């Protein structure tokens, strides 16, 4: 049985064309199982000592009303069953995840896409997948960081990512100190360290990157078909004439669907088999129609920009299909308006958000940032800056959840939570990765075939960065979402694979002849 063992992997350790690598050690399956068993035992211990209080906190994290009630009113028999079933599930879960580790990424894409679905069967299934996989990834990430900490901080690019995690952890613990803060740190550890550096280490050449891209594309196809089934399964799939699928908001659907949609466009251009190629192209066009129907302008604009980048690399006729999809998508949104007053609602929305809506929100959050510009207010602390303490106490007494208003900008969201230091580190990662991608895509030495594989992580990362200008992709309660899950692995892939391609196809120095003195127009004989 092929599983992750305690073996060595390579990580780029220097700048553009460095040959040096450092050895990193992956945690073995036994260590992961023991770590999860210990965490589960500790959790069960707290349930016994302070069951009602812990269950109350858990119930506020649940999205389903039925699940909230089941957790909040759990009796001793339910707790006992939870302990036994959880212990058995850990063994099975870890073995499955490690045996089929390449499937974790597409499986998590499915779980994150529908973990907040309004249709309860889909919600419960997707949320179970999401949190079970997250538990494995968090345990893997913690052990991985402990085993390789000093090596990671000696690697120039990776040390920025590790520094960002450490800073967020310090702010969350010492400034926040609430359940949401510790949960956010765990999710960030799993996504930014566990998945981005350790779990995806098998992507070390263009062939493995191509297989990774295909997995994302196939996951996107499944997700698209589920979204297309919405009118058949549920009745309430529109929000004031805007398509929202199974989500509670149309904007949430558009922002988190756009990244996987780009993977289907890539597959429609890259695939050589005609039938599969056309399936993905048709599904991608249908996806563009859904995004336009949702009225999510940031997702629509980011999708067009990313598709243009793919077209620039592939030089296909896909832009014609996108134009047709835009026309159909706008038509679908108009047809979806059941009443004349809905036209007025959309017109008001365009006027409000275009003129003052988001700008006013940014101004308000800028004032909150200025109260603590260096280290921010933590994930949970933003709420305390908005609501008075007596209101928060009232929410706790009546078992209600106060939600943080979205800052409608990821970069403002990071700054208000973790300060300017976190923003600078995050922007350094983005600019370094996109700068590396620019060098690869504009290089005369890298073959077109390799560029066509490498461009997908760049295009998806571009979508996440653009949508982050008008939407906050950082979840307020640390549950994790599709954008934060994909962002950091793609940042690392763009940097590491880009450096490998430039190093592989750079012209050897031995072939470069030094200039002759006669060729130097600045050379002159001594007087």
Coordinates of C-alpha atoms in Angstrom, one line a residue:
X1 CA 0.0 0.0 0.0
X2 CA 1.6 3.2 -1.2
X3 CA 1.6 5.7 1.7
X4 CA 3.5 8.8 2.8
X5 CA 6.6 7.6 4.7
X6 CA 9.4 9.3 6.4
X7 CA 11.3 10.2 3.3
X8 CA 13.2 13.2 1.8
X9 CA 11.8 15.8 -0.6
X10 CA 13.5 18.6 -2.4
X11 CA 12.7 22.3 -2.0
X12 CA 14.3 25.2 -3.9
X13 CA 16.5 27.0 -1.5
X14 CA 17.9 30.0 -3.4
X15 CA 17.1 32.4 -6.1
X16 CA 16.6 32.2 -9.8
X17 CA 18.9 29.4 -11.0
X18 CA 20.2 27.9 -7.8
X19 CA 21.1 24.2 -7.8
X20 CA 21.2 23.7 -4.0
X21 CA 18.3 21.9 -2.3
X22 CA 17.4 21.2 1.3
X23 CA 16.1 17.8 2.5
X24 CA 12.7 17.9 4.3
X25 CA 11.3 15.0 6.2
X26 CA 7.6 14.0 5.9
X27 CA 5.9 12.7 9.0
X28 CA 5.1 9.0 8.9
X29 CA 1.5 7.7 9.2
X30 CA 2.0 6.5 12.8
X31 CA 2.9 9.9 14.0
X32 CA -0.1 11.5 12.3
X33 CA -2.5 8.9 13.8
X34 CA -1.0 9.4 17.3
X35 CA -1.3 13.1 17.0
X36 CA -4.9 12.9 15.9
X37 CA -5.7 10.4 18.7
X38 CA -4.1 12.7 21.3
X39 CA -6.0 15.7 20.0
X40 CA -9.3 13.7 20.0
X41 CA -8.7 12.5 23.5
X42 CA -8.0 16.0 24.7
X43 CA -11.1 17.2 23.0
X44 CA -13.2 14.5 24.7
X45 CA -11.6 15.4 28.0
X46 CA -12.8 19.0 27.7
X47 CA -16.3 17.7 26.7
X48 CA -16.5 15.7 30.0
X49 CA -15.2 18.7 32.1
X50 CA -17.1 21.5 30.4
X51 CA -19.4 19.7 28.0
X52 CA -22.2 22.3 27.8
X53 CA -19.9 25.2 27.3
X54 CA -17.8 23.5 24.7
X55 CA -20.8 22.2 22.9
X56 CA -22.3 25.7 22.9
X57 CA -19.2 27.0 21.2
X58 CA -19.4 24.2 18.7
X59 CA -23.1 24.7 18.0
X60 CA -22.4 28.4 17.1
X61 CA -19.8 27.1 14.5
X62 CA -22.3 24.8 12.8
X63 CA -24.1 26.1 9.7
X64 CA -27.1 23.7 9.9
X65 CA -29.9 24.6 12.4
X66 CA -30.5 20.9 13.0
X67 CA -26.8 20.3 13.7
X68 CA -26.8 23.3 16.1
X69 CA -29.7 21.8 18.1
X70 CA -28.2 18.3 18.1
X71 CA -24.8 19.6 19.4
X72 CA -26.2 22.1 21.9
X73 CA -28.6 19.5 23.4
X74 CA -26.2 16.5 23.4
X75 CA -26.5 14.1 26.3
X76 CA -24.0 11.7 27.8
X77 CA -25.0 8.9 25.5
X78 CA -24.4 11.2 22.5
X79 CA -21.0 12.2 23.9
X80 CA -19.9 8.6 24.4
X81 CA -21.0 7.6 20.9
X82 CA -19.1 10.6 19.6
X83 CA -15.9 9.6 21.3
X84 CA -16.0 5.9 20.1
X85 CA -17.0 6.7 16.6
X86 CA -14.4 9.5 16.4
X87 CA -11.6 7.2 17.5
X88 CA -12.4 4.6 14.9
X89 CA -12.9 7.1 12.2
X90 CA -9.4 8.6 12.8
X91 CA -7.7 5.3 11.8
X92 CA -9.7 4.8 8.7
X93 CA -9.5 8.4 7.7
X94 CA -5.7 8.7 8.0
X95 CA -5.1 5.5 6.1
X96 CA -7.4 6.6 3.2
X97 CA -6.0 10.1 3.0
X98 CA -2.4 8.9 2.9
X99 CA -3.0 6.1 0.5
X100 CA -4.9 8.4 -1.9
X101 CA -3.0 11.6 -1.1
X102 CA -3.2 13.1 -4.6
X103 CA -7.0 13.0 -4.4
X104 CA -7.1 15.2 -1.3
X105 CA -6.9 18.4 -3.3
X106 CA -9.9 17.8 -5.6
X107 CA -11.9 16.2 -2.7
X108 CA -11.3 19.3 -0.6
X109 CA -12.4 21.5 -3.5
X110 CA -15.7 19.6 -3.5
X111 CA -16.1 19.9 0.3
X112 CA -15.2 23.6 0.4
X113 CA -17.6 24.3 -2.5
X114 CA -20.7 22.9 -0.8
X115 CA -19.9 22.9 2.9
X116 CA -22.3 25.9 3.3
X117 CA -24.9 24.6 0.9
X118 CA -28.5 25.4 1.8
X119 CA -29.7 21.9 0.8
X120 CA -29.0 19.9 3.9
X121 CA -28.0 16.5 2.4
X122 CA -25.4 18.1 0.2
X123 CA -24.3 20.4 3.1
X124 CA -23.8 17.5 5.6
X125 CA -21.9 15.4 3.1
X126 CA -19.6 18.2 2.0
X127 CA -19.1 19.6 5.5
X128 CA -18.1 16.1 6.7
X129 CA -15.5 15.7 4.0
X130 CA -14.2 19.2 4.6
X131 CA -13.7 18.9 8.4
X132 CA -12.4 15.3 8.3
X133 CA -9.8 16.2 5.7
X134 CA -8.9 19.4 7.5
X135 CA -8.2 17.4 10.7
X136 CA -5.7 15.2 8.8
X137 CA -4.1 18.1 7.1
X138 CA -3.7 20.1 10.3
X139 CA -2.1 17.1 12.1
X140 CA 0.2 16.5 9.1
X141 CA 1.1 20.2 9.0
X142 CA 1.9 20.5 12.7
X143 CA 4.3 17.5 12.6
X144 CA 5.8 18.6 9.3
X145 CA 6.5 22.1 10.7
X146 CA 8.1 20.6 13.9
X147 CA 10.4 18.3 11.9
X148 CA 11.5 20.9 9.3
X149 CA 11.2 24.3 11.0
X150 CA 14.9 25.3 10.8
X151 CA 15.2 24.1 7.2
X152 CA 12.0 26.0 6.2
X153 CA 13.2 29.3 7.6
X154 CA 16.5 28.9 5.8
X155 CA 14.7 28.8 2.4
X156 CA 14.3 32.3 1.1
X157 CA 10.8 32.2 -0.3
X158 CA 9.4 29.7 2.2
X159 CA 10.6 31.7 5.2
X160 CA 8.2 34.5 4.2
X161 CA 5.3 32.0 4.3
X162 CA 6.5 30.6 7.7
X163 CA 6.9 34.2 9.0
X164 CA 3.4 35.0 8.0
X165 CA 2.1 32.0 9.8
X166 CA 4.1 32.7 13.0
X167 CA 2.9 36.3 13.0
X168 CA -0.8 35.3 12.5
X169 CA -0.4 32.8 15.3
X170 CA 1.1 35.3 17.7
X171 CA -1.6 37.9 17.0
X172 CA -4.4 35.3 17.3
X173 CA -3.1 33.9 20.6
X174 CA -2.1 37.1 22.4
X175 CA -4.5 39.7 20.9
X176 CA -7.5 37.4 20.3
X177 CA -7.3 34.4 22.5
X178 CA -10.8 33.1 21.6
X179 CA -12.0 29.9 20.1
X180 CA -12.3 31.4 16.6
X181 CA -8.7 32.6 16.8
X182 CA -7.3 29.2 17.6
X183 CA -9.4 27.6 14.9
X184 CA -8.2 30.2 12.4
X185 CA -4.5 29.3 13.3
X186 CA -5.2 25.6 12.8
X187 CA -6.8 26.2 9.4
X188 CA -4.1 28.5 8.2
X189 CA -1.5 26.0 9.4
X190 CA -3.2 23.2 7.4
X191 CA -3.6 25.3 4.2
X192 CA -0.4 27.4 4.1
X193 CA 2.1 25.0 5.6
X194 CA 0.6 21.5 5.4
X195 CA -0.9 21.6 1.9
X196 CA 1.3 24.2 0.2
X197 CA 4.7 22.9 1.3
X198 CA 4.4 19.4 2.5
X199 CA 1.3 17.6 1.1
X200 CA 1.9 18.9 -2.5
X201 CA 5.6 18.1 -2.5
X202 CA 5.0 15.4 -5.2
X203 CA 4.5 18.2 -7.7
X204 CA 8.2 18.5 -8.6
X205 CA 8.1 18.4 -12.4
X206 CA 6.0 19.4 -15.4
X207 CA 4.3 16.0 -15.6
X208 CA 3.2 15.9 -12.0
X209 CA 2.0 19.5 -12.4
X210 CA 0.0 18.5 -15.4
X211 CA -1.7 15.6 -13.4
X212 CA -2.4 18.1 -10.6
X213 CA -4.1 20.5 -13.1
X214 CA -6.2 17.7 -14.5
X215 CA -7.4 16.7 -11.0
X216 CA -8.6 20.3 -10.4
X217 CA -10.3 20.4 -13.8
X218 CA -12.2 17.1 -13.2
X219 CA -13.2 18.4 -9.8
X220 CA -14.4 21.6 -11.4
X221 CA -16.5 19.5 -13.9
X222 CA -18.2 17.7 -11.0
X223 CA -18.8 20.9 -9.1
X224 CA -20.3 22.5 -12.3
X225 CA -22.8 19.7 -12.9
X226 CA -23.9 20.0 -9.2
X227 CA -24.4 23.7 -9.7
X228 CA -26.4 23.1 -12.9
X229 CA -28.6 20.7 -11.0
X230 CA -29.8 23.4 -8.6
X231 CA -33.1 24.3 -10.4
X232 CA -34.0 20.6 -10.3
X233 CA -33.2 20.0 -6.6
X234 CA -34.3 23.2 -4.9
X235 CA -36.8 26.0 -5.7
X236 CA -35.0 28.9 -4.0
X237 CA -31.9 29.2 -6.1
X238 CA -32.3 32.9 -7.1
X239 CA -31.5 36.0 -4.9
X240 CA -33.4 39.0 -6.4
X241 CA -33.0 37.6 -9.9
X242 CA -29.3 36.5 -9.3
X243 CA -28.3 32.9 -9.4
X244 CA -26.8 31.7 -6.1
X245 CA -26.9 27.9 -6.6
X246 CA -26.9 26.2 -3.2
X247 CA -25.2 29.1 -1.4
X248 CA -27.0 31.6 0.7
X249 CA -25.6 34.5 -1.3
X250 CA -25.0 35.0 -5.0
X251 CA -21.7 36.7 -4.5
X252 CA -20.3 33.8 -2.4
X253 CA -21.2 31.4 -5.3
X254 CA -19.5 33.5 -7.9
X255 CA -16.3 34.3 -6.0
X256 CA -15.6 30.7 -4.9
X257 CA -16.7 29.1 -8.2
X258 CA -14.5 31.2 -10.5
X259 CA -11.2 29.5 -9.6
X260 CA -12.4 26.0 -10.5
X261 CA -14.1 27.4 -13.7
X262 CA -10.7 28.5 -14.9
X263 CA -9.4 24.9 -14.6
X264 CA -12.1 23.7 -16.9
X265 CA -11.2 26.4 -19.5
X266 CA -7.6 25.2 -19.3
X267 CA -8.7 21.6 -19.8
X268 CA -10.8 22.6 -22.8
X269 CA -7.7 24.1 -24.4
X270 CA -5.1 21.6 -23.3
X271 CA -6.9 18.3 -23.8
X272 CA -6.1 16.5 -27.0
X273 CA -9.0 14.0 -27.0
X274 CA -11.8 15.7 -28.9
X275 CA -14.8 14.4 -26.9
X276 CA -13.3 15.3 -23.5
X277 CA -12.1 18.6 -24.9
X278 CA -15.7 19.6 -26.0
X279 CA -17.2 18.4 -22.7
X280 CA -14.9 20.8 -20.8
X281 CA -15.4 23.7 -23.2
X282 CA -19.2 23.4 -23.0
X283 CA -19.1 23.1 -19.2
X284 CA -16.8 26.1 -19.0
X285 CA -19.1 28.2 -21.2
X286 CA -22.1 27.1 -18.9
X287 CA -20.0 28.1 -15.9
X288 CA -19.4 31.6 -17.3
X289 CA -23.2 31.9 -17.8
X290 CA -23.8 31.0 -14.2
X291 CA -21.3 33.5 -12.9
X292 CA -22.8 36.3 -15.0
X293 CA -26.2 35.2 -13.9
X294 CA -25.0 35.6 -10.3
X295 CA -24.2 39.2 -10.9
X296 CA -20.8 38.9 -9.2
X297 CA -18.8 41.5 -11.0
X298 CA -15.5 40.8 -9.4
X299 CA -15.7 37.1 -10.3
X300 CA -16.8 37.9 -13.8
X301 CA -14.0 40.4 -14.4
X302 CA -11.4 38.0 -12.9
X303 CA -12.6 35.2 -15.0
X304 CA -12.3 37.2 -18.2
X305 CA -8.8 38.3 -17.2
X306 CA -7.7 34.7 -16.5
X307 CA -9.3 33.3 -19.7
X308 CA -7.4 36.0 -21.7
X309 CA -4.2 34.9 -20.1
X310 CA -4.9 31.3 -21.1
X311 CA -5.8 32.4 -24.6
X312 CA -2.5 34.4 -24.8
X313 CA -0.6 31.2 -24.0
X314 CA -2.7 28.7 -26.0
X315 CA -3.7 31.0 -28.9
X316 CA -7.1 29.3 -29.3
X317 CA -10.6 30.5 -30.3
X318 CA -11.9 30.3 -26.8
X319 CA -12.5 34.0 -26.5
X320 CA -15.3 33.6 -29.1
X321 CA -17.0 31.1 -26.8
X322 CA -16.5 33.4 -23.8
X323 CA -18.2 36.2 -25.7
X324 CA -21.1 34.0 -26.5
X325 CA -21.3 32.9 -22.8
X326 CA -21.4 36.6 -21.7
X327 CA -24.3 37.3 -24.0
X328 CA -26.2 34.2 -22.7
X329 CA -25.3 34.9 -19.1
X330 CA -26.6 38.5 -19.3
X331 CA -29.7 37.1 -21.0
X332 CA -30.2 34.5 -18.2
X333 CA -30.0 37.2 -15.5
X334 CA -32.6 39.3 -17.3
X335 CA -34.9 36.3 -17.8
X336 CA -34.4 35.4 -14.2
X337 CA -36.0 38.7 -13.1
X338 CA -39.5 37.7 -12.3
X339 CA -40.9 41.1 -11.5
X340 CA -40.3 44.7 -12.7
X341 CA -39.2 45.8 -9.2
X342 CA -36.2 43.4 -9.4
X343 CA -34.8 45.5 -12.2
X344 CA -34.9 48.4 -9.8
X345 CA -33.2 46.4 -7.1
X346 CA -30.3 45.6 -9.4
X347 CA -30.1 49.2 -10.6
X348 CA -30.0 50.4 -7.0
X349 CA -27.3 47.9 -6.3
X350 CA -25.1 49.0 -9.2
X351 CA -25.5 52.6 -8.2
X352 CA -24.9 52.0 -4.5
X353 CA -21.8 49.8 -4.8
X354 CA -20.4 51.7 -7.7
X355 CA -20.7 55.1 -6.0
X356 CA -20.4 54.7 -2.3
X357 CA -21.3 51.2 -1.0
X358 CA -17.9 49.5 -0.8
X359 CA -16.0 52.7 -0.5
X360 CA -17.8 53.6 2.7
X361 CA -17.1 50.2 4.1
X362 CA -13.4 50.6 3.3
X363 CA -13.3 54.0 5.0
X364 CA -14.9 52.5 8.2
X365 CA -12.5 49.6 8.3
X366 CA -9.6 52.0 7.7
X367 CA -10.5 53.8 10.9
X368 CA -10.5 50.4 12.7
X369 CA -7.1 49.6 11.2
X370 CA -5.7 52.9 12.5
X371 CA -6.6 51.9 16.1
X372 CA -4.0 49.1 15.9
X373 CA -2.1 49.3 12.6
X374 CA 0.9 47.1 13.4
X375 CA -0.6 43.9 14.7
X376 CA -4.4 44.4 14.0
X377 CA -7.2 43.1 16.2
X378 CA -7.2 39.3 15.5
X379 CA -9.9 37.3 13.8
X380 CA -12.3 37.6 16.7
X381 CA -11.2 41.0 17.8
X382 CA -12.7 42.8 14.8
X383 CA -16.1 41.9 16.1
X384 CA -15.4 43.6 19.4
X385 CA -14.3 46.8 17.5
X386 CA -17.7 46.9 15.8
X387 CA -20.2 45.9 18.5
X388 CA -20.3 47.1 22.1
X389 CA -19.4 44.5 24.8
X390 CA -22.9 44.4 26.2
X391 CA -24.3 43.4 22.8
X392 CA -21.8 40.6 22.5
X393 CA -22.7 39.4 26.0
X394 CA -26.4 39.4 25.0
X395 CA -25.6 37.4 21.9
X396 CA -23.8 34.8 24.0
X397 CA -26.7 34.5 26.5
X398 CA -29.3 33.9 23.9
X399 CA -26.9 31.5 22.0
X400 CA -26.9 33.8 18.9
X401 CA -24.0 34.5 16.6
X402 CA -22.9 38.0 15.8
X403 CA -21.3 38.2 12.4
X404 CA -18.6 40.6 11.3
X405 CA -19.6 42.8 8.4
X406 CA -17.4 42.0 5.3
X407 CA -14.7 44.6 4.5
X408 CA -15.2 43.7 0.8
X409 CA -11.5 43.6 0.3
X410 CA -9.1 40.8 1.2
X411 CA -6.1 43.0 1.7
X412 CA -8.1 45.3 4.1
X413 CA -9.4 42.1 5.8
X414 CA -5.9 40.8 6.4
X415 CA -4.7 44.2 7.7
X416 CA -7.6 44.8 10.1
X417 CA -7.2 41.3 11.6
X418 CA -3.4 40.9 11.6
X419 CA -1.9 44.3 10.9
X420 CA 0.4 45.9 8.3
X421 CA 3.1 43.3 9.0
X422 CA 0.8 40.5 7.8
X423 CA -0.2 42.5 4.7
X424 CA 3.4 43.2 3.7
X425 CA 4.3 39.5 4.1
X426 CA 1.3 38.4 2.0
X427 CA 2.0 41.0 -0.7
X428 CA 5.6 39.8 -0.8
X429 CA 4.5 36.3 -1.5
X430 CA 2.1 37.5 -4.3
X431 CA 4.6 39.7 -6.0
X432 CA 7.4 37.2 -5.9
X433 CA 5.2 34.4 -7.3
X434 CA 3.6 36.6 -10.0
X435 CA 7.0 38.0 -10.9
X436 CA 8.4 34.5 -11.3
X437 CA 5.4 33.6 -13.4
X438 CA 6.0 36.6 -15.7
X439 CA 9.6 35.5 -16.2
X440 CA 8.5 32.0 -17.2
X441 CA 5.7 33.0 -19.5
X442 CA 7.8 35.7 -21.3
X443 CA 10.9 33.5 -21.5
X444 CA 12.2 32.6 -24.9
X445 CA 13.8 29.4 -23.6
X446 CA 10.9 27.7 -21.9
X447 CA 9.0 25.6 -24.4
X448 CA 5.3 26.4 -25.2
X449 CA 4.2 23.0 -24.0
X450 CA 5.6 23.6 -20.5
X451 CA 4.1 27.1 -20.5
X452 CA 0.7 25.6 -21.3
X453 CA 0.9 23.4 -18.2
X454 CA 2.4 26.1 -15.9
X455 CA -0.1 28.8 -16.8
X456 CA -3.1 27.2 -14.9
X457 CA -1.8 27.9 -11.4
X458 CA -0.9 31.4 -12.5
X459 CA -4.4 32.0 -13.9
X460 CA -6.2 30.7 -10.8
X461 CA -3.9 32.8 -8.6
X462 CA -4.8 35.8 -10.7
X463 CA -8.5 35.2 -10.2
X464 CA -8.0 35.0 -6.4
X465 CA -6.0 38.2 -6.3
X466 CA -8.4 40.1 -8.5
X467 CA -11.6 39.0 -6.6
X468 CA -9.7 39.9 -3.4
X469 CA -9.9 43.6 -4.4
X470 CA -13.7 43.7 -3.8
X471 CA -14.4 40.6 -1.7
X472 CA -13.0 39.4 1.5
X473 CA -11.8 35.8 0.9
X474 CA -10.5 35.5 4.5
X475 CA -13.3 33.8 6.5
X476 CA -14.4 35.7 9.6
X477 CA -14.7 32.7 11.8
X478 CA -11.7 30.7 10.5
X479 CA -13.8 27.9 8.9
X480 CA -11.7 28.1 5.8
X481 CA -12.9 28.5 2.2
X482 CA -12.0 27.5 -1.3
X483 CA -10.0 30.7 -2.0
X484 CA -7.8 30.5 1.1
X485 CA -7.3 26.7 0.5
X486 CA -6.0 27.2 -3.1
X487 CA -4.1 30.5 -2.7
X488 CA -1.0 29.3 -0.8
X489 CA -0.4 26.1 -2.7
X490 CA -0.6 28.0 -5.9
X491 CA 1.7 30.7 -4.6
X492 CA 4.3 28.1 -3.8
X493 CA 3.8 26.3 -7.1
X494 CA 4.2 29.4 -9.2
X495 CA 7.5 30.2 -7.4
X496 CA 9.0 26.8 -7.1
X497 CA 8.0 25.4 -10.5
X498 CA 8.8 28.7 -12.2
X499 CA 12.3 28.6 -10.8
X500 CA 12.8 25.0 -11.9
X501 CA 11.6 25.7 -15.4
X502 CA 13.9 28.8 -15.7
X503 CA 16.8 26.8 -14.4
X504 CA 16.1 23.8 -16.6
X505 CA 15.8 25.8 -19.9
X506 CA 18.3 28.6 -19.2
X507 CA 21.2 28.7 -21.6
X508 CA 24.3 27.1 -19.9
X509 CA 27.0 29.5 -19.0
X510 CA 29.6 27.4 -20.8
X511 CA 27.9 28.2 -24.1
X512 CA 28.2 32.0 -23.5
X513 CA 31.6 33.2 -24.9
X514 CA 33.2 36.2 -23.2
X515 CA 33.4 39.3 -25.5
X516 CA 36.6 39.9 -27.3
X517 CA 38.6 43.0 -26.6
X518 CA 38.1 44.1 -30.2
X519 CA 34.3 43.9 -29.7
X520 CA 34.4 46.3 -26.8
X521 CA 33.7 49.7 -28.1
X522 CA 34.8 51.2 -24.8
X523 CA 38.3 49.6 -25.0
X524 CA 41.2 51.9 -25.6
X525 CA 44.9 51.5 -25.7
X526 CA 46.9 53.1 -22.9
X527 CA 48.7 56.3 -23.7

